[in-house]
CSV table of C-alpha atoms in Angstrom, one decimal:
chain,number,residue,atom,x,y,z
A,1,MET,CA,-43.5,87.1,114.0
A,2,ILE,CA,-41.9,83.6,114.3
A,3,LYS,CA,-40.7,81.9,111.3
A,4,ALA,CA,-41.8,78.1,111.3
A,5,GLY,CA,-40.9,74.9,109.7
A,6,ILE,CA,-42.9,71.8,108.5
A,7,ILE,CA,-40.9,68.9,108.8
A,8,GLY,CA,-42.5,66.2,106.4
A,9,GLY,CA,-45.9,68.6,104.9
A,10,THR,CA,-47.2,66.2,102.4
A,11,GLY,CA,-49.8,64.1,104.4
A,12,TYR,CA,-53.2,65.6,106.0
A,13,THR,CA,-51.7,66.9,109.0
A,14,GLY,CA,-49.3,68.4,107.2
A,15,GLY,CA,-51.5,70.3,104.7
A,16,GLU,CA,-53.8,71.2,107.9
A,17,LEU,CA,-50.6,72.9,109.1
A,18,ILE,CA,-49.7,75.1,106.5
A,19,ARG,CA,-53.7,76.2,106.1
A,20,LEU,CA,-53.4,77.3,109.6
A,21,LEU,CA,-49.7,78.6,109.7
A,22,LEU,CA,-50.8,81.2,106.4
A,23,ASN,CA,-53.2,82.5,107.9
A,24,HIS,CA,-51.3,83.2,111.5
A,25,PRO,CA,-51.1,86.4,112.7
A,26,ASN,CA,-47.8,85.6,114.3
A,27,ALA,CA,-46.0,83.3,112.6
A,28,GLU,CA,-44.4,83.0,109.2
A,29,LEU,CA,-44.2,79.3,107.5
A,30,SER,CA,-40.7,79.5,105.7
A,31,PHE,CA,-40.8,75.8,104.6
A,32,VAL,CA,-42.2,72.7,104.3
A,33,THR,CA,-39.6,69.1,103.5
A,34,SER,CA,-40.8,66.2,102.2
A,35,TYR,CA,-37.5,63.8,101.2
A,36,SER,CA,-39.7,62.8,98.1
A,37,ASN,CA,-41.4,65.5,96.5
A,38,VAL,CA,-38.1,67.8,96.6
A,39,GLY,CA,-38.6,70.6,93.9
A,40,LYS,CA,-42.6,70.0,93.6
A,41,LYS,CA,-44.6,72.7,94.8
A,42,VAL,CA,-46.7,72.9,97.6
A,43,THR,CA,-49.6,73.2,95.8
A,44,ASP,CA,-49.3,69.9,93.6
A,45,LEU,CA,-50.1,67.8,96.5
A,46,HIS,CA,-52.2,70.1,98.6
A,47,GLN,CA,-54.3,71.4,95.9
A,48,ASP,CA,-57.1,73.3,98.1
A,49,LEU,CA,-53.9,75.9,98.9
A,50,ILE,CA,-53.3,77.5,95.3
A,51,GLY,CA,-53.3,81.1,95.0
A,52,GLU,CA,-52.4,81.0,98.9
A,53,ILE,CA,-48.7,79.6,99.3
A,54,ASP,CA,-45.7,79.7,96.7
A,55,LEU,CA,-43.3,77.4,98.5
A,56,GLU,CA,-41.1,74.5,96.7
A,57,PHE,CA,-40.9,71.2,99.0
A,58,ILE,CA,-37.0,71.2,100.1
A,59,ASP,CA,-35.0,68.3,101.4
A,60,ASN,CA,-34.4,69.1,105.2
A,61,SER,CA,-33.9,72.6,106.7
A,62,THR,CA,-33.9,72.9,110.9
A,63,ASP,CA,-33.6,77.3,110.5
A,64,ALA,CA,-37.1,78.0,111.8
A,65,ASP,CA,-38.2,79.0,116.1
A,66,VAL,CA,-40.1,76.4,116.0
A,67,LEU,CA,-40.5,73.0,114.0
A,68,PHE,CA,-43.8,70.7,113.0
A,69,LEU,CA,-42.9,66.6,113.1
A,70,ALA,CA,-45.1,65.9,110.9
A,71,LEU,CA,-43.6,62.3,110.0
A,72,PRO,CA,-45.0,58.9,109.8
A,73,HIS,CA,-44.5,57.2,113.8
A,74,LYS,CA,-41.5,56.6,114.6
A,75,GLU,CA,-39.7,58.4,112.1
A,76,SER,CA,-39.2,61.8,114.5
A,77,LYS,CA,-36.9,60.5,116.9
A,78,ILE,CA,-34.7,59.3,113.4
A,79,TRP,CA,-34.6,62.9,112.4
A,80,LEU,CA,-34.0,64.4,115.4
A,81,GLU,CA,-30.9,62.5,115.9
A,82,ASN,CA,-29.8,63.2,112.6
A,83,ASN,CA,-30.0,67.1,112.9
A,84,ASN,CA,-29.5,70.0,115.4
A,85,VAL,CA,-32.2,71.7,116.1
A,86,GLY,CA,-30.6,74.4,118.4
A,87,ASN,CA,-33.3,76.4,120.2
A,88,ALA,CA,-36.4,75.9,117.9
A,89,VAL,CA,-39.3,74.6,119.8
A,90,VAL,CA,-39.9,70.9,118.6
A,91,ILE,CA,-43.6,69.8,118.3
A,92,ASP,CA,-44.0,66.4,117.3
A,93,LEU,CA,-47.4,65.3,115.7
A,94,GLY,CA,-46.2,61.5,115.6
A,95,ASN,CA,-46.0,59.1,118.8
A,96,ASP,CA,-42.5,59.1,119.4
A,97,PHE,CA,-42.6,60.7,122.7
A,98,ARG,CA,-46.2,60.4,124.2
A,99,ILE,CA,-45.3,57.9,126.6
A,100,GLY,CA,-41.6,59.2,128.6
A,101,GLU,CA,-39.4,58.8,125.6
A,102,THR,CA,-36.8,61.7,126.1
A,103,TYR,CA,-34.3,63.6,123.6
A,104,GLN,CA,-31.2,64.3,124.9
A,105,GLY,CA,-32.1,63.7,128.5
A,106,ASN,CA,-35.1,66.1,128.3
A,107,SER,CA,-38.6,64.6,128.2
A,108,PHE,CA,-41.5,66.1,125.8
A,109,VAL,CA,-44.4,67.8,127.5
A,110,TYR,CA,-47.5,66.1,126.7
A,111,GLY,CA,-49.4,68.8,124.8
A,112,LEU,CA,-53.1,68.0,126.2
A,113,PRO,CA,-53.6,72.4,127.0
A,114,GLU,CA,-56.6,71.5,128.5
A,115,LEU,CA,-54.5,69.3,131.2
A,116,ASN,CA,-51.1,70.7,131.0
A,117,SER,CA,-51.3,74.8,130.1
A,118,ALA,CA,-48.8,75.9,132.8
A,119,GLN,CA,-46.0,73.1,131.7
A,120,LEU,CA,-46.4,74.1,128.1
A,121,LYS,CA,-46.0,78.1,128.6
A,122,GLY,CA,-42.0,78.0,127.1
A,123,ALA,CA,-41.8,74.2,126.6
A,124,LYS,CA,-39.6,74.0,123.9
A,125,LEU,CA,-39.9,70.0,123.1
A,126,ILE,CA,-44.0,69.1,123.1
A,127,ALA,CA,-45.4,65.5,122.4
A,128,ASN,CA,-48.6,66.7,120.5
A,129,PRO,CA,-51.8,63.8,121.6
A,130,GLY,CA,-53.3,61.4,119.4
A,131,CYS,CA,-56.8,61.7,117.6
A,132,PHE,CA,-59.1,59.0,119.8
A,133,ALA,CA,-56.5,60.0,122.7
A,134,THR,CA,-57.6,63.4,122.5
A,135,ALA,CA,-60.7,63.0,122.3
A,136,ILE,CA,-61.0,59.9,125.0
A,137,GLN,CA,-59.2,61.6,127.3
A,138,LEU,CA,-60.9,65.2,127.7
A,139,GLY,CA,-64.5,63.2,128.2
A,140,ILE,CA,-62.8,61.4,131.3
A,141,ILE,CA,-60.2,63.7,132.9
A,142,PRO,CA,-62.9,65.8,135.2
A,143,ILE,CA,-64.7,62.5,136.2
A,144,LEU,CA,-61.2,60.9,136.9
A,145,GLN,CA,-59.8,63.7,139.0
A,146,ASN,CA,-62.6,64.1,141.6
A,147,GLN,CA,-63.7,60.2,141.5
A,148,GLU,CA,-63.0,56.5,142.3
A,149,VAL,CA,-63.7,55.4,138.2
A,150,SER,CA,-61.7,51.6,138.0
A,151,GLU,CA,-63.5,50.8,134.5
A,152,ILE,CA,-64.2,52.5,131.4
A,153,TYR,CA,-65.9,51.7,128.1
A,154,THR,CA,-65.5,53.4,125.5
A,155,THR,CA,-66.4,53.5,121.8
A,156,GLY,CA,-65.6,56.1,119.1
A,157,ILE,CA,-65.7,56.4,115.7
A,158,THR,CA,-63.4,57.5,113.0
A,159,GLY,CA,-63.3,59.4,109.4
A,160,ALA,CA,-61.0,58.0,106.8
A,161,THR,CA,-58.5,60.6,107.2
A,162,GLY,CA,-57.8,59.4,110.2
A,163,ALA,CA,-55.7,56.3,108.2
A,164,GLY,CA,-53.9,59.1,106.4
A,165,LYS,CA,-52.9,59.5,102.5
A,166,SER,CA,-51.7,56.0,102.3
A,167,LEU,CA,-54.0,54.0,100.1
A,168,SER,CA,-55.2,50.5,101.7
A,169,GLU,CA,-58.2,48.6,101.0
A,170,THR,CA,-60.3,50.1,103.7
A,171,THR,CA,-59.3,53.3,102.8
A,172,HIS,CA,-60.9,53.1,98.9
A,173,PHE,CA,-64.1,55.1,98.6
A,174,SER,CA,-66.2,51.7,97.4
A,175,TRP,CA,-65.0,50.3,100.9
A,176,ARG,CA,-66.1,53.0,102.8
A,177,GLN,CA,-69.3,53.8,101.3
A,178,ASN,CA,-72.3,53.0,103.3
A,179,ASN,CA,-69.5,51.2,105.1
A,180,ILE,CA,-68.4,51.1,109.2
A,181,SER,CA,-66.4,48.3,110.6
A,182,ALA,CA,-64.8,48.2,114.2
A,183,TYR,CA,-61.0,47.9,114.5
A,184,LYS,CA,-58.0,47.0,116.4
A,185,THR,CA,-60.4,46.2,119.0
A,186,LEU,CA,-59.2,47.1,122.4
A,187,THR,CA,-55.4,47.0,121.2
A,188,HIS,CA,-55.8,50.6,119.9
A,189,GLN,CA,-52.3,52.3,120.3
A,190,HIS,CA,-54.0,55.4,121.8
A,191,LEU,CA,-54.5,53.1,124.7
A,192,GLY,CA,-50.7,52.9,125.9
A,193,GLU,CA,-50.9,56.8,125.8
A,194,ILE,CA,-54.1,57.6,128.0
A,195,ASN,CA,-53.4,55.0,130.4
A,196,PHE,CA,-49.1,56.8,130.6
A,197,GLN,CA,-51.1,60.2,130.8
A,198,LEU,CA,-53.7,59.8,132.7
A,199,LYS,CA,-52.3,57.3,135.8
A,200,GLU,CA,-51.1,59.6,138.4
A,201,LEU,CA,-53.9,61.7,137.8
A,202,SER,CA,-56.7,58.8,138.7
A,203,LYS,CA,-57.7,58.8,142.0
A,204,VAL,CA,-57.6,54.7,141.8
A,205,PRO,CA,-56.4,52.1,139.0
A,206,PHE,CA,-58.3,52.3,136.2
A,207,SER,CA,-58.1,50.6,132.6
A,208,VAL,CA,-60.2,51.7,129.3
A,209,GLN,CA,-62.0,49.5,127.0
A,210,PHE,CA,-61.6,50.7,123.4
A,211,VAL,CA,-63.5,50.0,120.5
A,212,PRO,CA,-62.9,52.1,117.6
A,213,TRP,CA,-64.4,52.2,114.5
A,214,ARG,CA,-64.1,53.0,111.1
A,215,GLY,CA,-66.6,56.0,109.9
A,216,ASP,CA,-68.1,56.5,106.1
A,217,PHE,CA,-67.0,59.9,106.5
A,218,ALA,CA,-63.6,62.1,105.6
A,219,ARG,CA,-63.2,63.6,108.9
A,220,GLY,CA,-63.9,64.2,112.3
A,221,ILE,CA,-64.4,61.5,115.4
A,222,PHE,CA,-67.2,61.0,118.0
A,223,VAL,CA,-66.3,59.3,121.4
A,224,SER,CA,-68.4,57.7,124.0
A,225,SER,CA,-67.0,56.4,127.3
A,226,THR,CA,-69.3,54.7,129.4
A,227,PHE,CA,-68.8,54.1,133.4
A,228,LYS,CA,-70.4,54.2,136.7
A,229,THR,CA,-71.3,56.8,139.1
A,230,SER,CA,-73.4,57.4,142.0
A,231,LEU,CA,-73.5,61.3,140.8
A,232,SER,CA,-76.8,62.8,139.3
A,233,LEU,CA,-76.9,64.2,135.9
A,234,GLU,CA,-76.5,67.8,137.4
A,235,GLU,CA,-73.6,67.1,139.7
A,236,LEU,CA,-72.2,65.2,136.5
A,237,PHE,CA,-73.3,68.7,134.3
A,238,GLU,CA,-71.8,70.8,136.8
A,239,LEU,CA,-68.2,69.1,137.3
A,240,TYR,CA,-67.6,69.2,133.7
A,241,GLU,CA,-68.6,72.5,133.5
A,242,ASN,CA,-66.2,74.3,136.0
A,243,PHE,CA,-63.3,71.6,135.4
A,244,TYR,CA,-63.5,73.2,131.5
A,245,LYS,CA,-64.6,76.7,132.3
A,246,GLY,CA,-62.8,79.4,131.1
A,247,GLN,CA,-61.5,76.5,128.1
A,248,MET,CA,-60.8,77.9,124.8
A,249,PHE,CA,-61.8,75.6,123.2
A,250,THR,CA,-63.5,72.7,124.8
A,251,THR,CA,-67.2,73.0,125.9
A,252,VAL,CA,-69.6,71.2,127.5
A,253,SER,CA,-73.2,71.5,125.8
A,254,ARG,CA,-76.0,70.6,127.9
A,255,LYS,CA,-77.9,69.7,124.4
A,256,GLU,CA,-77.0,66.5,122.2
A,257,ILE,CA,-73.8,67.5,120.3
A,258,ASN,CA,-73.0,66.0,116.7
A,259,LEU,CA,-70.2,65.6,113.9
A,260,LYS,CA,-70.5,68.7,111.8
A,261,GLN,CA,-70.7,70.8,115.3
A,262,VAL,CA,-67.2,70.4,115.0
A,263,VAL,CA,-65.9,69.5,112.2
A,264,ASN,CA,-63.0,72.3,110.8
A,265,THR,CA,-62.5,73.3,114.0
A,266,ASN,CA,-60.4,72.8,116.9
A,267,LYS,CA,-63.2,72.9,119.3
A,268,CYS,CA,-63.9,69.7,122.0
A,269,LEU,CA,-68.0,69.0,122.4
A,270,ILE,CA,-68.8,67.3,125.0
A,271,ASN,CA,-72.1,66.1,126.6
A,272,ILE,CA,-73.2,64.2,129.3
A,273,GLU,CA,-76.2,61.2,129.4
A,274,LYS,CA,-77.6,58.8,132.8
A,275,ASN,CA,-79.1,56.2,133.2
A,276,GLY,CA,-79.8,54.3,136.5
A,277,ASP,CA,-76.1,54.1,138.3
A,278,PHE,CA,-74.6,54.6,134.4
A,279,ALA,CA,-73.2,57.5,132.6
A,280,VAL,CA,-72.3,57.9,129.5
A,281,VAL,CA,-69.7,61.2,128.0
A,282,HIS,CA,-70.0,61.8,124.4
A,283,SER,CA,-67.3,64.0,123.1
A,284,ALA,CA,-66.6,65.1,119.8
A,285,ILE,CA,-63.3,66.9,117.3
A,286,ASP,CA,-62.0,67.1,114.3
A,287,ASN,CA,-59.3,64.4,114.4
A,288,LEU,CA,-57.5,66.3,111.7
A,289,LEU,CA,-57.5,69.6,113.8
A,290,LYS,CA,-57.9,69.1,117.8
A,291,GLY,CA,-56.9,66.0,117.3
A,292,ALA,CA,-53.9,67.1,115.7
A,293,SER,CA,-52.6,70.4,113.5
A,294,GLY,CA,-54.8,72.4,115.6
A,295,GLN,CA,-53.7,71.4,118.8
A,296,ALA,CA,-50.9,71.4,117.7
A,297,ILE,CA,-50.7,75.7,116.4
A,298,HIS,CA,-52.5,75.5,120.0
A,299,ASN,CA,-49.6,74.4,121.8
A,300,MET,CA,-47.1,76.8,119.5
A,301,ASN,CA,-49.3,79.8,120.6
A,302,ILE,CA,-49.0,78.6,124.5
A,303,SER,CA,-45.5,77.8,124.6
A,304,PHE,CA,-45.0,81.4,122.9
A,305,GLY,CA,-47.2,83.1,124.7
A,306,PHE,CA,-49.3,84.2,121.6
A,307,PRO,CA,-53.3,84.4,122.1
A,308,GLU,CA,-54.2,80.7,122.7
A,309,ASN,CA,-56.9,81.3,119.5
A,310,ALA,CA,-54.1,82.4,117.7
A,311,GLY,CA,-54.5,81.5,113.9
A,312,LEU,CA,-57.8,78.7,115.3
A,313,LYS,CA,-61.0,80.9,114.9
A,314,LEU,CA,-62.4,78.4,112.2
A,315,LYS,CA,-66.0,78.0,111.6
A,316,SER,CA,-67.5,74.3,111.9
A,317,ILE,CA,-69.5,73.9,108.4
A,318,ALA,CA,-73.2,74.3,109.2
A,319,PHE,CA,-74.5,71.9,106.3
């Protein structure tokens, strides 16, 4: 058993990490920190865990074999500068180290297992990908590696949990109910992450033009990426199926996919359609699991040599 600690465990991703670690066969959750909630029970904030955990929030600690940084963006770097993590594995769920930033001269491994599994084995510093970045990249990596694709047009819709727990006008139920809207059109922060991670993978310079949408549901991401290709639909399916063959969590479906198939799981489901010269790759994930905490646990499993699906045998919600 390894000891796990969560730095900043009050948000949605922190709550999911707690749930996953409590049920992990190879890890024991030792502590959860929160500067503003010291002494409060974890279940005061994560009420779905009542009866499952007796821990209270503490102000800080580094006494663990693996540390999950579930802090607001840009705070992980500050925390690391002020704490000695020793030999612990650090998995950062923020965006501080996703595009080449270093810590004490060392680079973080980008934690997209379908792309960097070999580098993640034994890795001490891991940058967990963003949720939209995960869904988009898993939909386009196979084609970028094998064909000259220069322009990709992507739309994606995400649930309200993608905005975090902090309240704003667009996260209130009265605003979200029966409503959708575009936001950060062509400027979403995950574009930098995607372009940085895939620039050396692509056969030619490429750009992703991305329009994200807010959805009127709680969790999940559904992305559609469009590009030109001379490959037939059958050739595309074979390309994607061969690329993801043997992957634990990413599956290519020849049937239409929907969000409920992946919510509450660490899965990414992919489907492809084609009309004339244009192909559309659909990819669906749970933004809090495959897009955040589930992927972080997957990265931990690979780093420590545990079975990749340890603690992640989760079932989607059927109805």
